[in-house]
mmCIF file of C-alpha atoms in Angstrom:
data_model
loop_
_atom_site.group_PDB
_atom_site.id
_atom_site.type_symbol
_atom_site.label_atom_id
_atom_site.label_comp_id
_atom_site.label_asym_id
_atom_site.label_seq_id
_atom_site.Cartn_x
_atom_site.Cartn_y
_atom_site.Cartn_z
ATOM 1 C CA MET D 1 9.665 21.553 46.663
ATOM 2 C CA GLU D 2 10.440 17.892 46.020
ATOM 3 C CA PRO D 3 7.412 15.866 47.326
ATOM 4 C CA VAL D 4 8.088 14.006 50.562
ATOM 5 C CA VAL D 5 6.431 10.979 48.984
ATOM 6 C CA THR D 6 7.458 10.338 45.394
ATOM 7 C CA LEU D 7 6.441 8.075 42.527
ATOM 8 C CA PRO D 8 8.904 5.259 43.483
ATOM 9 C CA ASP D 9 7.341 5.176 47.003
ATOM 10 C CA ILE D 10 3.863 4.885 45.474
ATOM 11 C CA GLU D 11 4.939 2.178 43.009
ATOM 12 C CA ALA D 12 6.522 0.223 45.878
ATOM 13 C CA ALA D 13 3.294 0.585 47.836
ATOM 14 C CA ARG D 14 1.281 -0.801 44.924
ATOM 15 C CA THR D 15 3.467 -3.917 44.831
ATOM 16 C CA ARG D 16 3.156 -4.331 48.609
ATOM 17 C CA ILE D 17 -0.636 -4.056 48.813
ATOM 18 C CA GLU D 18 -1.451 -6.140 45.751
ATOM 19 C CA GLY D 19 -3.822 -8.915 46.766
ATOM 20 C CA HIS D 20 -5.096 -6.956 49.770
ATOM 21 C CA VAL D 21 -6.601 -3.951 47.961
ATOM 22 C CA ILE D 22 -8.549 -3.942 44.677
ATOM 23 C CA ARG D 23 -7.800 -1.897 41.581
ATOM 24 C CA THR D 24 -11.027 0.039 41.401
ATOM 25 C CA PRO D 25 -12.737 0.960 38.145
ATOM 26 C CA LEU D 26 -12.707 4.355 36.458
ATOM 27 C CA VAL D 27 -16.119 4.623 34.815
ATOM 28 C CA PRO D 28 -17.763 7.257 32.581
ATOM 29 C CA SER D 29 -20.341 9.562 34.199
ATOM 30 C CA PRO D 30 -22.867 10.481 31.497
ATOM 31 C CA SER D 31 -24.783 12.719 33.887
ATOM 32 C CA LEU D 32 -21.807 14.809 35.059
ATOM 33 C CA SER D 33 -20.419 14.888 31.560
ATOM 34 C CA ALA D 34 -23.739 16.414 30.363
ATOM 35 C CA VAL D 35 -23.654 19.005 33.135
ATOM 36 C CA THR D 36 -20.050 20.062 32.469
ATOM 37 C CA GLY D 37 -19.606 19.503 28.732
ATOM 38 C CA ALA D 38 -16.456 17.578 29.578
ATOM 39 C CA ASP D 39 -15.584 13.888 29.676
ATOM 40 C CA VAL D 40 -16.106 13.058 33.383
ATOM 41 C CA ARG D 41 -15.184 9.730 34.847
ATOM 42 C CA LEU D 42 -15.674 8.452 38.383
ATOM 43 C CA LYS D 43 -12.936 6.594 40.263
ATOM 44 C CA LEU D 44 -15.003 4.233 42.390
ATOM 45 C CA ASP D 45 -12.886 3.675 45.519
ATOM 46 C CA LEU D 46 -16.081 3.205 47.471
ATOM 47 C CA LEU D 47 -15.797 -0.380 46.102
ATOM 48 C CA GLN D 48 -12.840 -1.227 48.317
ATOM 49 C CA PRO D 49 -13.606 -4.136 50.683
ATOM 50 C CA SER D 50 -13.556 -1.777 53.697
ATOM 51 C CA GLY D 51 -15.886 0.626 51.911
ATOM 52 C CA ALA D 52 -13.405 3.447 51.241
ATOM 53 C CA PHE D 53 -10.041 4.402 49.772
ATOM 54 C CA LYS D 54 -8.473 4.406 53.231
ATOM 55 C CA LEU D 55 -7.741 0.700 52.854
ATOM 56 C CA ARG D 56 -4.851 1.570 50.523
ATOM 57 C CA GLY D 57 -2.861 3.574 53.028
ATOM 58 C CA ALA D 58 -3.703 1.515 56.090
ATOM 59 C CA THR D 59 -2.728 -1.701 54.412
ATOM 60 C CA ASN D 60 0.565 -0.305 53.138
ATOM 61 C CA ALA D 61 1.391 1.002 56.634
ATOM 62 C CA LEU D 62 0.599 -2.270 58.386
ATOM 63 C CA LEU D 63 2.445 -4.399 55.880
ATOM 64 C CA SER D 64 5.516 -2.147 56.372
ATOM 65 C CA LEU D 65 5.642 -2.894 60.112
ATOM 66 C CA SER D 66 8.281 -5.167 61.565
ATOM 67 C CA PRO D 67 7.173 -8.441 63.262
ATOM 68 C CA ALA D 68 7.948 -6.896 66.649
ATOM 69 C CA ASP D 69 5.760 -3.840 65.944
ATOM 70 C CA ARG D 70 2.926 -6.070 64.728
ATOM 71 C CA ALA D 71 3.068 -7.900 68.039
ATOM 72 C CA ARG D 72 2.605 -4.633 69.947
ATOM 73 C CA GLY D 73 -0.747 -3.940 68.275
ATOM 74 C CA VAL D 74 -1.867 -0.796 66.462
ATOM 75 C CA THR D 75 -4.008 2.180 67.256
ATOM 76 C CA CYS D 76 -5.279 5.269 65.395
ATOM 77 C CA CYS D 77 -7.724 8.109 65.650
ATOM 78 C CA SER D 78 -10.308 8.310 62.951
ATOM 79 C CA THR D 79 -13.505 9.903 61.662
ATOM 80 C CA GLY D 80 -14.560 6.380 60.666
ATOM 81 C CA ASN D 81 -13.118 5.329 57.345
ATOM 82 C CA HIS D 82 -9.470 5.160 58.392
ATOM 83 C CA GLY D 83 -10.400 3.224 61.499
ATOM 84 C CA ARG D 84 -12.444 0.772 59.476
ATOM 85 C CA ALA D 85 -9.516 0.313 57.086
ATOM 86 C CA VAL D 86 -7.050 -0.256 59.931
ATOM 87 C CA ALA D 87 -9.467 -2.687 61.530
ATOM 88 C CA TYR D 88 -9.942 -4.589 58.238
ATOM 89 C CA ALA D 89 -6.229 -4.791 57.449
ATOM 90 C CA ALA D 90 -5.282 -5.672 61.065
ATOM 91 C CA GLY D 91 -7.868 -8.412 61.114
ATOM 92 C CA ARG D 92 -6.479 -9.960 57.941
ATOM 93 C CA LEU D 93 -2.942 -9.807 59.363
ATOM 94 C CA GLY D 94 -3.799 -10.996 62.889
ATOM 95 C CA ILE D 95 -2.871 -7.711 64.569
ATOM 96 C CA ARG D 96 -4.685 -6.251 67.606
ATOM 97 C CA ALA D 97 -6.264 -2.845 66.790
ATOM 98 C CA VAL D 98 -7.825 -0.158 69.007
ATOM 99 C CA ILE D 99 -9.608 2.579 67.018
ATOM 100 C CA CYS D 100 -10.144 5.911 68.874
ATOM 101 C CA MET D 101 -13.035 8.085 67.644
ATOM 102 C CA SER D 102 -15.033 11.044 68.829
ATOM 103 C CA ARG D 103 -18.744 11.128 69.490
ATOM 104 C CA LEU D 104 -19.225 12.936 66.177
ATOM 105 C CA VAL D 105 -18.482 9.692 64.280
ATOM 106 C CA PRO D 106 -21.739 8.157 63.021
ATOM 107 C CA ALA D 107 -22.839 5.037 64.894
ATOM 108 C CA ASN D 108 -22.917 2.944 61.703
ATOM 109 C CA LYS D 109 -19.148 3.493 61.261
ATOM 110 C CA VAL D 110 -18.476 2.534 64.885
ATOM 111 C CA ARG D 111 -20.499 -0.664 64.479
ATOM 112 C CA ALA D 112 -18.665 -1.549 61.252
ATOM 113 C CA ILE D 113 -15.289 -1.264 63.017
ATOM 114 C CA GLU D 114 -16.461 -3.457 65.876
ATOM 115 C CA ALA D 115 -17.781 -6.018 63.444
ATOM 116 C CA LEU D 116 -14.238 -6.368 62.013
ATOM 117 C CA GLY D 117 -12.911 -7.453 65.413
ATOM 118 C CA ALA D 118 -11.236 -4.206 66.486
ATOM 119 C CA GLU D 119 -11.972 -2.304 69.687
ATOM 120 C CA ALA D 120 -13.795 0.989 69.077
ATOM 121 C CA ARG D 121 -12.975 3.521 71.817
ATOM 122 C CA ILE D 122 -15.160 6.662 71.836
ATOM 123 C CA VAL D 123 -13.474 9.697 73.400
ATOM 124 C CA GLY D 124 -14.572 13.378 73.396
ATOM 125 C CA ARG D 125 -16.260 15.556 70.821
ATOM 126 C CA SER D 126 -13.487 15.995 68.245
ATOM 127 C CA GLN D 127 -10.910 13.995 66.393
ATOM 128 C CA ASP D 128 -8.194 15.908 68.296
ATOM 129 C CA GLU D 129 -9.583 14.618 71.585
ATOM 130 C CA ALA D 130 -9.668 11.093 70.180
ATOM 131 C CA ALA D 131 -6.052 11.536 69.083
ATOM 132 C CA VAL D 132 -5.052 12.204 72.700
ATOM 133 C CA GLU D 133 -6.308 8.742 73.678
ATOM 134 C CA ALA D 134 -4.509 7.089 70.806
ATOM 135 C CA GLY D 135 -1.364 8.881 71.908
ATOM 136 C CA ARG D 136 -1.828 7.541 75.427
ATOM 137 C CA LEU D 137 -2.097 3.990 74.104
ATOM 138 C CA VAL D 138 1.241 4.482 72.380
ATOM 139 C CA ALA D 139 2.990 6.074 75.385
ATOM 140 C CA GLU D 140 1.586 3.868 78.130
ATOM 141 C CA GLU D 141 0.751 0.574 76.463
ATOM 142 C CA GLY D 142 3.392 0.464 73.712
ATOM 143 C CA MET D 143 0.990 0.257 70.778
ATOM 144 C CA VAL D 144 2.042 1.463 67.332
ATOM 145 C CA MET D 145 0.296 4.561 65.908
ATOM 146 C CA ILE D 146 -1.102 4.347 62.376
ATOM 147 C CA PRO D 147 -1.940 8.032 61.600
ATOM 148 C CA PRO D 148 -4.913 8.686 59.312
ATOM 149 C CA PHE D 149 -2.966 10.839 56.867
ATOM 150 C CA ASP D 150 0.294 12.446 57.989
ATOM 151 C CA HIS D 151 2.467 9.340 57.464
ATOM 152 C CA ARG D 152 4.736 8.386 54.568
ATOM 153 C CA ASP D 153 3.409 4.845 54.189
ATOM 154 C CA VAL D 154 -0.203 6.028 54.396
ATOM 155 C CA VAL D 155 0.330 8.738 51.770
ATOM 156 C CA ALA D 156 2.177 6.342 49.520
ATOM 157 C CA GLY D 157 -0.676 3.832 49.783
ATOM 158 C CA GLN D 158 -3.280 6.437 48.972
ATOM 159 C CA GLY D 159 -1.194 7.521 46.008
ATOM 160 C CA THR D 160 -1.873 4.207 44.334
ATOM 161 C CA CYS D 161 -5.325 5.530 43.549
ATOM 162 C CA GLY D 162 -3.812 8.342 41.457
ATOM 163 C CA LEU D 163 -1.420 5.953 39.775
ATOM 164 C CA GLU D 164 -4.351 3.828 38.625
ATOM 165 C CA ILE D 165 -6.186 6.892 37.313
ATOM 166 C CA VAL D 166 -3.336 8.129 35.132
ATOM 167 C CA GLU D 167 -2.536 4.627 33.861
ATOM 168 C CA ASP D 168 -6.149 3.894 32.977
ATOM 169 C CA TRP D 169 -6.703 7.332 31.422
ATOM 170 C CA PRO D 170 -3.469 8.959 30.168
ATOM 171 C CA GLU D 171 -5.440 11.902 28.779
ATOM 172 C CA VAL D 172 -6.746 13.010 32.194
ATOM 173 C CA ASP D 173 -6.194 16.710 32.786
ATOM 174 C CA THR D 174 -8.068 17.337 36.011
ATOM 175 C CA VAL D 175 -8.386 15.136 39.109
ATOM 176 C CA ILE D 176 -10.921 16.186 41.728
ATOM 177 C CA VAL D 177 -10.239 14.786 45.201
ATOM 178 C CA PRO D 178 -12.167 15.069 48.511
ATOM 179 C CA LEU D 179 -9.904 17.000 50.912
ATOM 180 C CA SER D 180 -9.528 16.513 54.654
ATOM 181 C CA GLY D 181 -6.142 15.857 56.268
ATOM 182 C CA GLY D 182 -4.523 15.622 52.837
ATOM 183 C CA GLY D 183 -3.298 12.036 52.772
ATOM 184 C CA LEU D 184 -5.322 11.101 49.682
ATOM 185 C CA ILE D 185 -4.802 14.269 47.707
ATOM 186 C CA ALA D 186 -1.049 14.430 48.526
ATOM 187 C CA GLY D 187 -0.480 10.861 47.301
ATOM 188 C CA VAL D 188 -2.744 11.243 44.273
ATOM 189 C CA ALA D 189 -1.098 14.530 43.288
ATOM 190 C CA ALA D 190 2.384 13.041 43.612
ATOM 191 C CA ALA D 191 1.451 10.123 41.402
ATOM 192 C CA VAL D 192 -0.524 12.073 38.773
ATOM 193 C CA LYS D 193 1.900 14.963 38.427
ATOM 194 C CA ALA D 194 4.901 12.576 38.142
ATOM 195 C CA ARG D 195 3.217 11.030 35.091
ATOM 196 C CA ARG D 196 1.245 14.083 33.832
ATOM 197 C CA PRO D 197 2.898 17.245 35.113
ATOM 198 C CA ALA D 198 0.321 19.546 33.466
ATOM 199 C CA ALA D 199 -2.657 17.871 35.131
ATOM 200 C CA ARG D 200 -4.546 19.968 37.679
ATOM 201 C CA ILE D 201 -5.357 18.678 41.123
ATOM 202 C CA VAL D 202 -8.457 20.116 42.765
ATOM 203 C CA GLY D 203 -9.338 19.501 46.360
ATOM 204 C CA VAL D 204 -12.907 19.811 47.646
ATOM 205 C CA SER D 205 -14.114 20.056 51.221
ATOM 206 C CA MET D 206 -17.184 21.162 53.182
ATOM 207 C CA ASP D 207 -17.429 24.811 54.095
ATOM 208 C CA ARG D 208 -17.528 24.178 57.853
ATOM 209 C CA GLY D 209 -14.328 23.200 59.566
ATOM 210 C CA ALA D 210 -12.217 22.685 56.455
ATOM 211 C CA ALA D 211 -8.860 22.379 58.204
ATOM 212 C CA MET D 212 -6.497 21.983 55.191
ATOM 213 C CA GLN D 213 -8.096 24.863 53.324
ATOM 214 C CA ALA D 214 -7.810 27.139 56.353
ATOM 215 C CA SER D 215 -4.208 26.056 56.870
ATOM 216 C CA LEU D 216 -3.237 26.709 53.259
ATOM 217 C CA ALA D 217 -4.864 30.134 53.445
ATOM 218 C CA ALA D 218 -2.926 30.925 56.594
ATOM 219 C CA GLY D 219 0.387 29.567 55.267
ATOM 220 C CA HIS D 220 0.801 27.147 58.164
ATOM 221 C CA PRO D 221 -1.261 24.478 59.941
ATOM 222 C CA VAL D 222 -4.051 25.946 62.044
ATOM 223 C CA ALA D 223 -6.704 24.510 64.351
ATOM 224 C CA VAL D 224 -10.347 24.693 63.346
ATOM 225 C CA GLU D 225 -13.566 23.911 65.205
ATOM 226 C CA GLU D 226 -14.914 20.483 64.205
ATOM 227 C CA VAL D 227 -18.678 20.601 63.705
ATOM 228 C CA ALA D 228 -21.264 18.135 62.446
ATOM 229 C CA SER D 229 -21.514 17.852 58.638
ATOM 230 C CA LEU D 230 -22.972 15.523 56.045
ATOM 231 C CA ALA D 231 -19.324 15.202 54.982
ATOM 232 C CA ASP D 232 -18.381 13.837 58.427
ATOM 233 C CA SER D 233 -15.440 11.833 57.028
ATOM 234 C CA LEU D 234 -13.711 15.110 56.079
ATOM 235 C CA GLY D 235 -13.780 16.483 59.585
ATOM 236 C CA GLY D 236 -10.910 16.978 62.006
ATOM 237 C CA GLY D 237 -7.657 18.962 62.051
ATOM 238 C CA ILE D 238 -4.493 18.386 60.093
ATOM 239 C CA GLY D 239 -2.266 18.566 63.214
ATOM 240 C CA LEU D 240 -0.326 21.686 64.190
ATOM 241 C CA ASP D 241 2.876 19.666 63.879
ATOM 242 C CA ASN D 242 1.923 18.305 60.423
ATOM 243 C CA ARG D 243 5.097 16.979 58.795
ATOM 244 C CA ILE D 244 4.062 15.741 55.373
ATOM 245 C CA THR D 245 0.609 16.456 53.931
ATOM 246 C CA PHE D 246 0.505 20.258 54.456
ATOM 247 C CA ALA D 247 3.739 20.795 52.561
ATOM 248 C CA MET D 248 2.708 18.410 49.801
ATOM 249 C CA CYS D 249 -0.701 20.076 49.433
ATOM 250 C CA ARG D 250 0.874 23.518 49.307
ATOM 251 C CA ALA D 251 3.284 22.348 46.560
ATOM 252 C CA LEU D 252 1.008 20.097 44.493
ATOM 253 C CA VAL D 253 -2.678 21.123 44.821
ATOM 254 C CA ASP D 254 -3.816 23.672 42.245
ATOM 255 C CA GLU D 255 -7.209 24.665 43.678
ATOM 256 C CA VAL D 256 -9.309 24.141 46.785
ATOM 257 C CA ILE D 257 -13.086 24.476 46.667
ATOM 258 C CA LEU D 258 -15.577 24.502 49.526
ATOM 259 C CA VAL D 259 -19.177 23.303 49.161
ATOM 260 C CA ASP D 260 -22.067 23.799 51.578
ATOM 261 C CA GLU D 261 -24.346 21.211 53.136
ATOM 262 C CA ALA D 262 -27.157 21.710 50.600
ATOM 263 C CA ALA D 263 -24.724 21.131 47.744
ATOM 264 C CA ILE D 264 -23.415 17.977 49.383
ATOM 265 C CA ALA D 265 -26.961 16.639 49.822
ATOM 266 C CA ARG D 266 -27.741 17.417 46.182
ATOM 267 C CA ALA D 267 -24.637 15.597 45.049
ATOM 268 C CA MET D 268 -25.489 12.542 47.135
ATOM 269 C CA ARG D 269 -28.912 12.508 45.518
ATOM 270 C CA HIS D 270 -27.446 12.997 42.066
ATOM 271 C CA LEU D 271 -24.951 10.160 42.383
ATOM 272 C CA TYR D 272 -27.737 7.904 43.625
ATOM 273 C CA ARG D 273 -30.382 8.794 41.038
ATOM 274 C CA ALA D 274 -28.175 9.369 37.988
ATOM 275 C CA GLU D 275 -25.286 6.972 38.635
ATOM 276 C CA GLN D 276 -26.873 4.421 41.005
ATOM 277 C CA LEU D 277 -24.186 4.998 43.622
ATOM 278 C CA VAL D 278 -24.598 5.080 47.400
ATOM 279 C CA ALA D 279 -21.897 7.589 48.397
ATOM 280 C CA GLU D 280 -21.367 9.206 51.778
ATOM 281 C CA GLY D 281 -21.304 12.958 52.041
ATOM 282 C CA GLY D 282 -17.495 13.235 52.067
ATOM 283 C CA ALA D 283 -17.348 11.121 48.914
ATOM 284 C CA ALA D 284 -19.858 13.284 47.086
ATOM 285 C CA VAL D 285 -18.106 16.632 47.434
ATOM 286 C CA GLY D 286 -16.265 16.276 44.081
ATOM 287 C CA ALA D 287 -19.551 15.764 42.285
ATOM 288 C CA ALA D 288 -20.966 18.708 44.271
ATOM 289 C CA ALA D 289 -18.193 21.013 42.973
ATOM 290 C CA LEU D 290 -19.018 20.048 39.394
ATOM 291 C CA LEU D 291 -22.778 20.371 39.834
ATOM 292 C CA GLU D 292 -22.243 23.798 41.405
ATOM 293 C CA ARG D 293 -19.905 24.735 38.519
ATOM 294 C CA SER D 294 -17.310 25.826 41.056
ATOM 295 C CA VAL D 295 -14.172 24.390 39.442
ATOM 296 C CA THR D 296 -11.972 26.961 37.746
ATOM 297 C CA ARG D 297 -10.632 25.806 34.372
ATOM 298 C CA PRO D 298 -12.079 22.290 34.784
ATOM 299 C CA GLY D 299 -10.487 20.892 31.671
ATOM 300 C CA GLY D 300 -11.958 18.399 29.198
ATOM 301 C CA HIS D 301 -10.957 15.114 30.867
ATOM 302 C CA ILE D 302 -11.997 15.082 34.540
ATOM 303 C CA ALA D 303 -11.543 12.265 37.000
ATOM 304 C CA VAL D 304 -13.557 12.516 40.220
ATOM 305 C CA ILE D 305 -12.621 10.223 43.133
ATOM 306 C CA VAL D 306 -15.672 8.836 44.901
ATOM 307 C CA THR D 307 -14.054 7.824 48.086
ATOM 308 C CA GLY D 308 -16.433 5.885 50.312
ATOM 309 C CA ARG D 309 -19.887 4.441 51.013
ATOM 310 C CA GLY D 310 -19.898 4.496 54.810
ATOM 311 C CA VAL D 311 -23.182 6.343 55.257
ATOM 312 C CA ASP D 312 -25.998 5.485 57.645
ATOM 313 C CA MET D 313 -28.647 4.097 55.299
ATOM 314 C CA ASP D 314 -31.569 5.577 57.203
ATOM 315 C CA LEU D 315 -29.956 9.005 56.855
ATOM 316 C CA PHE D 316 -29.107 8.310 53.216
ATOM 317 C CA THR D 317 -32.689 7.341 52.434
ATOM 318 C CA ARG D 318 -33.908 10.643 53.871
ATOM 319 C CA ILE D 319 -31.381 12.574 51.797
ATOM 320 C CA ALA D 320 -32.099 10.584 48.630
ATOM 321 C CA SER D 321 -35.817 11.243 48.990
ATOM 322 C CA GLY D 322 -35.173 14.987 49.007
ATOM 323 C CA GLU D 323 -35.604 15.667 52.741
ATOM 324 C CA ASP D 324 -33.711 18.572 54.256
ATOM 325 C CA VAL D 325 -31.489 16.867 56.847
ATOM 326 C CA ASP D 326 -29.903 18.610 59.866
ATOM 327 C CA PRO D 327 -26.160 17.760 59.631
ATOM 328 C CA ALA D 328 -26.193 17.163 63.379
ATOM 329 C CA ALA D 329 -28.085 13.959 62.533
ATOM 330 C CA VAL D 330 -24.853 12.404 61.267
ATOM 331 C CA SER D 331 -23.254 12.499 64.691
ATOM 332 C CA GLY D 332 -23.523 9.387 66.836
#
């Protein structure tokens, strides 16, 4: 299958978002290199101004809107990071934004969105329920939907992360990517494999409610129950009418790994103690897969995308200190 989003789309996105999004560093990880015996490097997209990689896709999508569409305002459903990115980009561009989220989204992420000047609208107990409200805003109030992942401009924007990895490290042979709706991994895979066809793309998600993994196993998009997890940013479905990311993941992702809550907590502690990084649960799953030695044929040059830092610091302090934390504590 020819990817729906291709290298020229991603290169165009990079030109478009330059000056709005930073080129994040790819740094050696001595601790994970020691664990694996490979050269492991961390792509620190948690350093984006909005706190997560999502700023790439949101910014590309908003900059691609016509003046008339900008005037209508934008909306989206989000588990937190996409909403924060849309709010940040919309604020810079002077666009009204309404971010729809479920009650499972941690309160710190809701507050961060409101602090950026967007309206945070809390609806239901799942991302799917929040999506219904976003759809109503489009149908009844004429707002423009900015989907969190299943959108060409969003995927192309996220793909700029992969383009940076392969340019900064041409020898990379494995890229490990947190996996949720597939926008990041689809874009990264398209960019990396266009430049390094033999490179392996590994997706990692939590073992509860991993929608893309379940859909790939079934051969078509399926619904899953969304439950509380330390990796709250990876929650939510991929959409039963998914048009882009499911097909791209099926064509371009080489392996999908699931990690449990204890492994996620250990990885958060490891990144903090060994690498001095404050990473949210969804951003730590790649490190968790390496620490659990779950990656098949990991290769000798491994890039791990650390996607975001949007974690409640009281919760993070408990995890970092070694406390066993009930994942339900992440829900607002």
